[in-house]
Coordinates of C-alpha atoms in Angstrom, one line a residue:
X1 CA -27.9 4.8 -5.8
X2 CA -24.8 7.1 -6.1
X3 CA -25.7 10.6 -7.7
X4 CA -23.2 12.5 -9.7
X5 CA -23.3 16.2 -10.8
X6 CA -22.7 17.9 -14.2
X7 CA -22.1 21.9 -14.2
X8 CA -24.2 23.6 -16.8
X9 CA -22.4 26.4 -18.1
X10 CA -24.2 29.3 -18.4
X11 CA -27.1 28.5 -15.7
X12 CA -30.2 27.6 -17.6
X13 CA -33.8 28.3 -16.1
X14 CA -35.6 25.0 -15.8
X15 CA -39.6 24.5 -15.3
X16 CA -40.5 22.3 -12.1
X17 CA -43.4 21.7 -9.7
X18 CA -43.5 22.8 -6.0
X19 CA -44.8 20.2 -4.5
X20 CA -46.8 20.1 -0.7
X21 CA -48.2 16.9 0.9
X22 CA -51.2 16.0 3.2
X23 CA -48.9 14.0 5.4
X24 CA -51.9 13.2 7.6
X25 CA -53.6 11.4 4.4
X26 CA -49.9 9.9 2.9
X27 CA -49.8 8.2 6.2
X28 CA -53.2 6.9 6.9
X29 CA -53.3 5.5 3.3
X30 CA -49.4 4.5 3.0
X31 CA -48.3 4.2 6.6
X32 CA -44.5 2.8 6.2
X33 CA -44.7 3.5 2.4
X34 CA -45.6 7.6 2.7
X35 CA -41.5 8.3 2.3
X36 CA -41.4 5.9 -0.7
X37 CA -44.3 7.4 -2.3
X38 CA -43.3 11.4 -1.7
X39 CA -39.9 10.8 -2.6
X40 CA -41.3 8.9 -6.0
X41 CA -43.4 12.6 -6.4
X42 CA -40.4 14.6 -5.4
X43 CA -38.0 12.9 -7.9
X44 CA -40.9 13.3 -10.8
X45 CA -41.2 17.2 -9.5
X46 CA -37.6 18.4 -10.7
X47 CA -38.9 18.4 -14.3
X48 CA -42.1 19.5 -14.7
X49 CA -42.3 17.5 -18.3
X50 CA -41.9 14.7 -15.8
X51 CA -44.6 16.0 -13.5
X52 CA -47.0 17.1 -16.2
X53 CA -48.9 13.7 -17.1
X54 CA -49.4 12.9 -13.0
X55 CA -50.8 16.4 -12.7
X56 CA -53.1 15.9 -15.8
X57 CA -54.2 13.2 -14.4
X58 CA -54.7 14.1 -11.0
X59 CA -56.8 17.4 -12.7
X60 CA -59.1 15.3 -14.6
X61 CA -59.4 12.1 -12.7
X62 CA -58.6 13.0 -9.3
X63 CA -56.2 9.7 -9.1
X64 CA -53.4 8.1 -10.7
X65 CA -51.6 5.2 -9.7
X66 CA -47.7 4.8 -9.9
X67 CA -45.6 1.6 -9.0
X68 CA -48.6 -0.1 -7.0
X69 CA -49.6 3.3 -5.2
X70 CA -52.7 4.6 -5.8
X71 CA -52.1 8.4 -4.7
X72 CA -55.6 10.8 -4.6
X73 CA -55.6 14.6 -5.6
X74 CA -56.4 15.6 -2.0
X75 CA -52.4 13.8 -0.9
X76 CA -50.7 16.6 -2.3
X77 CA -50.7 19.9 -4.3
X78 CA -48.4 21.7 -6.7
X79 CA -47.1 24.7 -7.8
X80 CA -45.8 25.2 -11.5
X81 CA -42.6 27.6 -10.9
X82 CA -38.9 27.8 -12.1
X83 CA -35.5 27.6 -10.8
X84 CA -32.3 28.9 -12.4
X85 CA -29.6 25.5 -12.8
X86 CA -26.2 25.5 -12.0
X87 CA -25.6 21.6 -12.3
X88 CA -27.5 18.4 -12.9
X89 CA -27.7 15.4 -11.1
X90 CA -27.9 12.0 -12.4
X91 CA -26.9 8.6 -11.7
X92 CA -24.4 7.4 -13.8
X93 CA -24.3 3.6 -15.4
X94 CA -20.9 3.0 -14.0
X95 CA -19.4 4.2 -11.2
X96 CA -15.3 5.1 -10.6
X97 CA -14.5 3.1 -7.2
X98 CA -12.1 5.2 -4.9
X99 CA -8.5 3.9 -5.3
X100 CA -5.9 5.8 -3.6
X101 CA -2.6 5.4 -2.6
X102 CA -3.4 4.2 1.0
X103 CA -5.3 1.2 -0.6
X104 CA -1.8 0.5 -3.0
X105 CA 0.5 0.7 0.0
X106 CA -1.5 -1.2 2.5
X107 CA -1.5 -4.3 -0.5
X108 CA 2.3 -3.8 -0.9
X109 CA 2.9 -3.7 2.8
X110 CA 0.2 -7.3 3.3
X111 CA 1.9 -8.9 0.4
X112 CA 5.7 -8.4 1.6
X113 CA 5.3 -9.0 5.5
X114 CA 6.8 -12.7 6.2
X115 CA 8.1 -14.2 9.4
X116 CA 11.1 -16.5 9.6
X117 CA 10.8 -20.4 9.6
X118 CA 13.1 -20.5 12.4
X119 CA 11.7 -17.7 14.7
X120 CA 8.4 -16.7 14.1
X121 CA 9.2 -13.2 16.5
X122 CA 11.6 -12.0 13.7
X123 CA 9.8 -10.1 11.0
X124 CA 10.8 -9.6 7.7
X125 CA 9.3 -6.9 5.2
X126 CA 10.2 -8.5 1.9
X127 CA 10.1 -5.9 -0.6
X128 CA 11.1 -6.0 -4.0
X129 CA 14.4 -4.1 -4.3
X130 CA 13.0 -2.1 -7.2
X131 CA 10.3 -0.7 -4.8
X132 CA 12.1 -0.9 -0.8
X133 CA 12.3 2.7 0.4
X134 CA 15.7 2.2 1.4
X135 CA 17.8 -0.2 -0.8
X136 CA 21.3 -1.1 1.9
X137 CA 22.0 -0.9 5.5
X138 CA 26.1 0.0 5.8
X139 CA 27.3 -1.8 9.3
X140 CA 30.5 -1.7 10.8
X141 CA 31.8 -4.9 12.7
X142 CA 32.9 -2.5 15.6
X143 CA 33.0 1.1 16.6
X144 CA 36.8 1.1 14.9
X145 CA 37.4 4.5 13.3
X146 CA 39.2 3.0 10.5
X147 CA 35.9 1.0 9.8
X148 CA 33.1 3.9 10.3
X149 CA 35.5 5.8 7.9
X150 CA 34.9 2.9 5.3
X151 CA 31.3 2.7 6.5
X152 CA 30.7 6.7 5.5
X153 CA 32.8 6.1 2.3
X154 CA 30.3 3.6 1.1
X155 CA 27.4 5.3 2.6
X156 CA 28.2 8.2 0.7
X157 CA 28.9 6.1 -2.7
X158 CA 25.8 4.7 -2.7
X159 CA 23.3 8.3 -2.2
X160 CA 25.6 9.6 -4.8
X161 CA 24.2 6.9 -7.0
X162 CA 20.6 7.7 -5.9
X163 CA 20.2 4.6 -3.5
X164 CA 18.7 5.1 0.0
X165 CA 20.8 4.1 2.3
X166 CA 20.8 3.4 6.3
X167 CA 23.6 3.5 8.2
X168 CA 23.7 1.7 11.6
X169 CA 26.6 2.7 14.1
X170 CA 25.0 1.4 17.0
X171 CA 26.5 -0.9 19.8
X172 CA 23.9 -3.6 19.2
X173 CA 25.0 -6.8 18.1
X174 CA 25.6 -7.4 14.3
X175 CA 22.9 -10.1 14.2
X176 CA 20.4 -7.5 16.2
X177 CA 21.6 -5.0 13.3
X178 CA 20.4 -7.4 10.8
X179 CA 17.2 -7.9 12.1
X180 CA 16.3 -4.4 12.4
X181 CA 17.4 -4.2 8.6
X182 CA 15.0 -6.8 7.9
X183 CA 11.7 -5.5 9.8
X184 CA 12.4 -2.3 7.5
X185 CA 12.4 -4.2 4.2
X186 CA 16.1 -3.3 3.1
X187 CA 17.3 -6.1 0.5
X188 CA 20.9 -5.7 1.4
X189 CA 23.3 -5.1 4.1
X190 CA 26.7 -4.1 3.6
X191 CA 29.4 -4.9 6.8
X192 CA 32.7 -3.8 7.3
X193 CA 35.0 -5.7 9.1
X194 CA 38.9 -6.0 10.0
X195 CA 39.0 -7.5 6.6
X196 CA 38.0 -4.7 4.6
X197 CA 40.8 -2.7 6.4
X198 CA 43.3 -5.5 4.9
X199 CA 42.1 -6.0 1.4
X200 CA 39.2 -3.8 0.8
X201 CA 36.7 -6.1 0.8
X202 CA 33.3 -5.7 2.4
X203 CA 30.7 -8.5 2.9
X204 CA 27.2 -8.0 1.5
X205 CA 24.2 -9.8 2.8
X206 CA 20.9 -10.5 1.1
X207 CA 17.8 -10.3 3.1
X208 CA 15.7 -13.6 1.9
X209 CA 18.3 -15.8 1.8
X210 CA 20.5 -14.4 4.7
X211 CA 23.5 -15.7 2.1
X212 CA 26.8 -13.3 1.8
X213 CA 29.1 -12.7 -0.1
X214 CA 32.6 -11.1 -0.2
X215 CA 33.4 -8.4 -2.9
X216 CA 35.7 -5.4 -3.2
X217 CA 34.0 -2.3 -1.7
X218 CA 34.3 -0.4 -5.2
X219 CA 31.5 -3.0 -7.0
X220 CA 29.1 -2.5 -4.0
X221 CA 27.3 0.5 -5.5
X222 CA 27.4 -1.3 -9.0
X223 CA 26.0 -4.5 -8.0
X224 CA 23.0 -2.9 -5.7
X225 CA 22.1 -0.5 -9.0
X226 CA 22.3 -3.2 -11.5
X227 CA 19.7 -5.6 -8.6
X228 CA 17.6 -2.8 -8.0
X229 CA 17.2 -1.8 -12.0
X230 CA 16.9 -4.9 -12.5
X231 CA 19.9 -5.3 -14.9
X232 CA 21.2 -8.4 -12.7
X233 CA 20.1 -10.9 -10.2
X234 CA 21.4 -12.0 -6.7
X235 CA 21.7 -15.6 -8.0
X236 CA 24.4 -14.1 -10.4
X237 CA 26.1 -12.2 -8.2
X238 CA 26.4 -14.9 -5.5
X239 CA 28.1 -16.8 -8.7
X240 CA 30.4 -14.1 -9.5
X241 CA 31.4 -13.6 -5.9
X242 CA 33.0 -16.0 -3.1
X243 CA 30.1 -16.8 -0.4
X244 CA 31.0 -16.2 3.1
X245 CA 29.5 -17.2 6.9
X246 CA 29.6 -15.1 9.8
X247 CA 31.3 -16.6 12.9
X248 CA 29.6 -16.2 16.9
X249 CA 30.7 -12.5 16.8
X250 CA 29.5 -11.4 13.2
X251 CA 33.0 -11.8 11.2
X252 CA 32.8 -13.2 8.2
X253 CA 35.0 -16.6 7.4
X254 CA 34.6 -18.4 3.7
X255 CA 32.3 -21.1 3.4
X256 CA 33.4 -24.4 3.5
X257 CA 31.5 -27.3 2.4
X258 CA 32.4 -29.3 5.7
X259 CA 29.4 -30.7 7.3
X260 CA 28.0 -28.5 10.4
X261 CA 25.5 -28.4 13.0
X262 CA 22.9 -25.7 14.3
X263 CA 23.5 -25.4 18.4
X264 CA 20.9 -23.4 20.2
X265 CA 22.2 -21.8 23.5
X266 CA 21.5 -18.7 25.8
X267 CA 23.2 -16.1 22.8
X268 CA 21.1 -17.6 20.0
X269 CA 21.6 -20.3 17.2
X270 CA 25.1 -20.6 16.3
X271 CA 26.5 -23.1 13.8
X272 CA 29.4 -25.3 14.7
X273 CA 31.4 -27.5 12.8
X274 CA 29.8 -31.2 13.1
X275 CA 32.0 -33.9 15.4
X276 CA 34.0 -36.4 13.2
X277 CA 32.8 -39.7 13.1
X278 CA 35.9 -41.1 12.5

């Protein structure tokens, strides 16, 4: 059993028995169980009131039976003494298990890990937006200085609202930067494209469904804040704003109801209009 301790204030003096064993006789009588017998006696000797009946029996009868073990007087000698006690050891009836932050975080990571069905190499951490360490990625579609100015402004606005934000201005393809954000568990990704420079709108991608909507850049912070604080859902946002799709170079275009097909090339999986059957 796991012992617990309790401090004694002020320290108290207690009576106990100091034991000395005849290991040779214990070994001959109990063999492999000699440690069990000596441990049992040492436990009782911690308090003279517990050990006194044993001492009396050994003195008067020369032997005593404890838990099926017959102990004789020549196996152990004792001296009554006192000791100042600063803490008391005891075995509690209930032990509270350790449950630190490490176990909570491991459970969160294990529960959130996922892989895309179409590509097992694409790992996704599906953190709930409320607990995701970073809430949004802000990406320019190109290294155009005008795009970068808008990216910095959106990121600044998000961070001023206490929404942790990651800016990725690397030269990697937009799809690759989306994949990076998915691996880190960012629920949303905002892309500043060439259309942004025309009408001030940006695309916003949701991690789990990979669907995108187009909305005014000035409404990005409010929308993400509402979703993160559980005051709005992505489904309601998708119903409010027009859905868009991405072309091969990552540029967003309005979604259509025309039939499409998925074509796999060396550049990856591409969505193209289905050939007409008429």
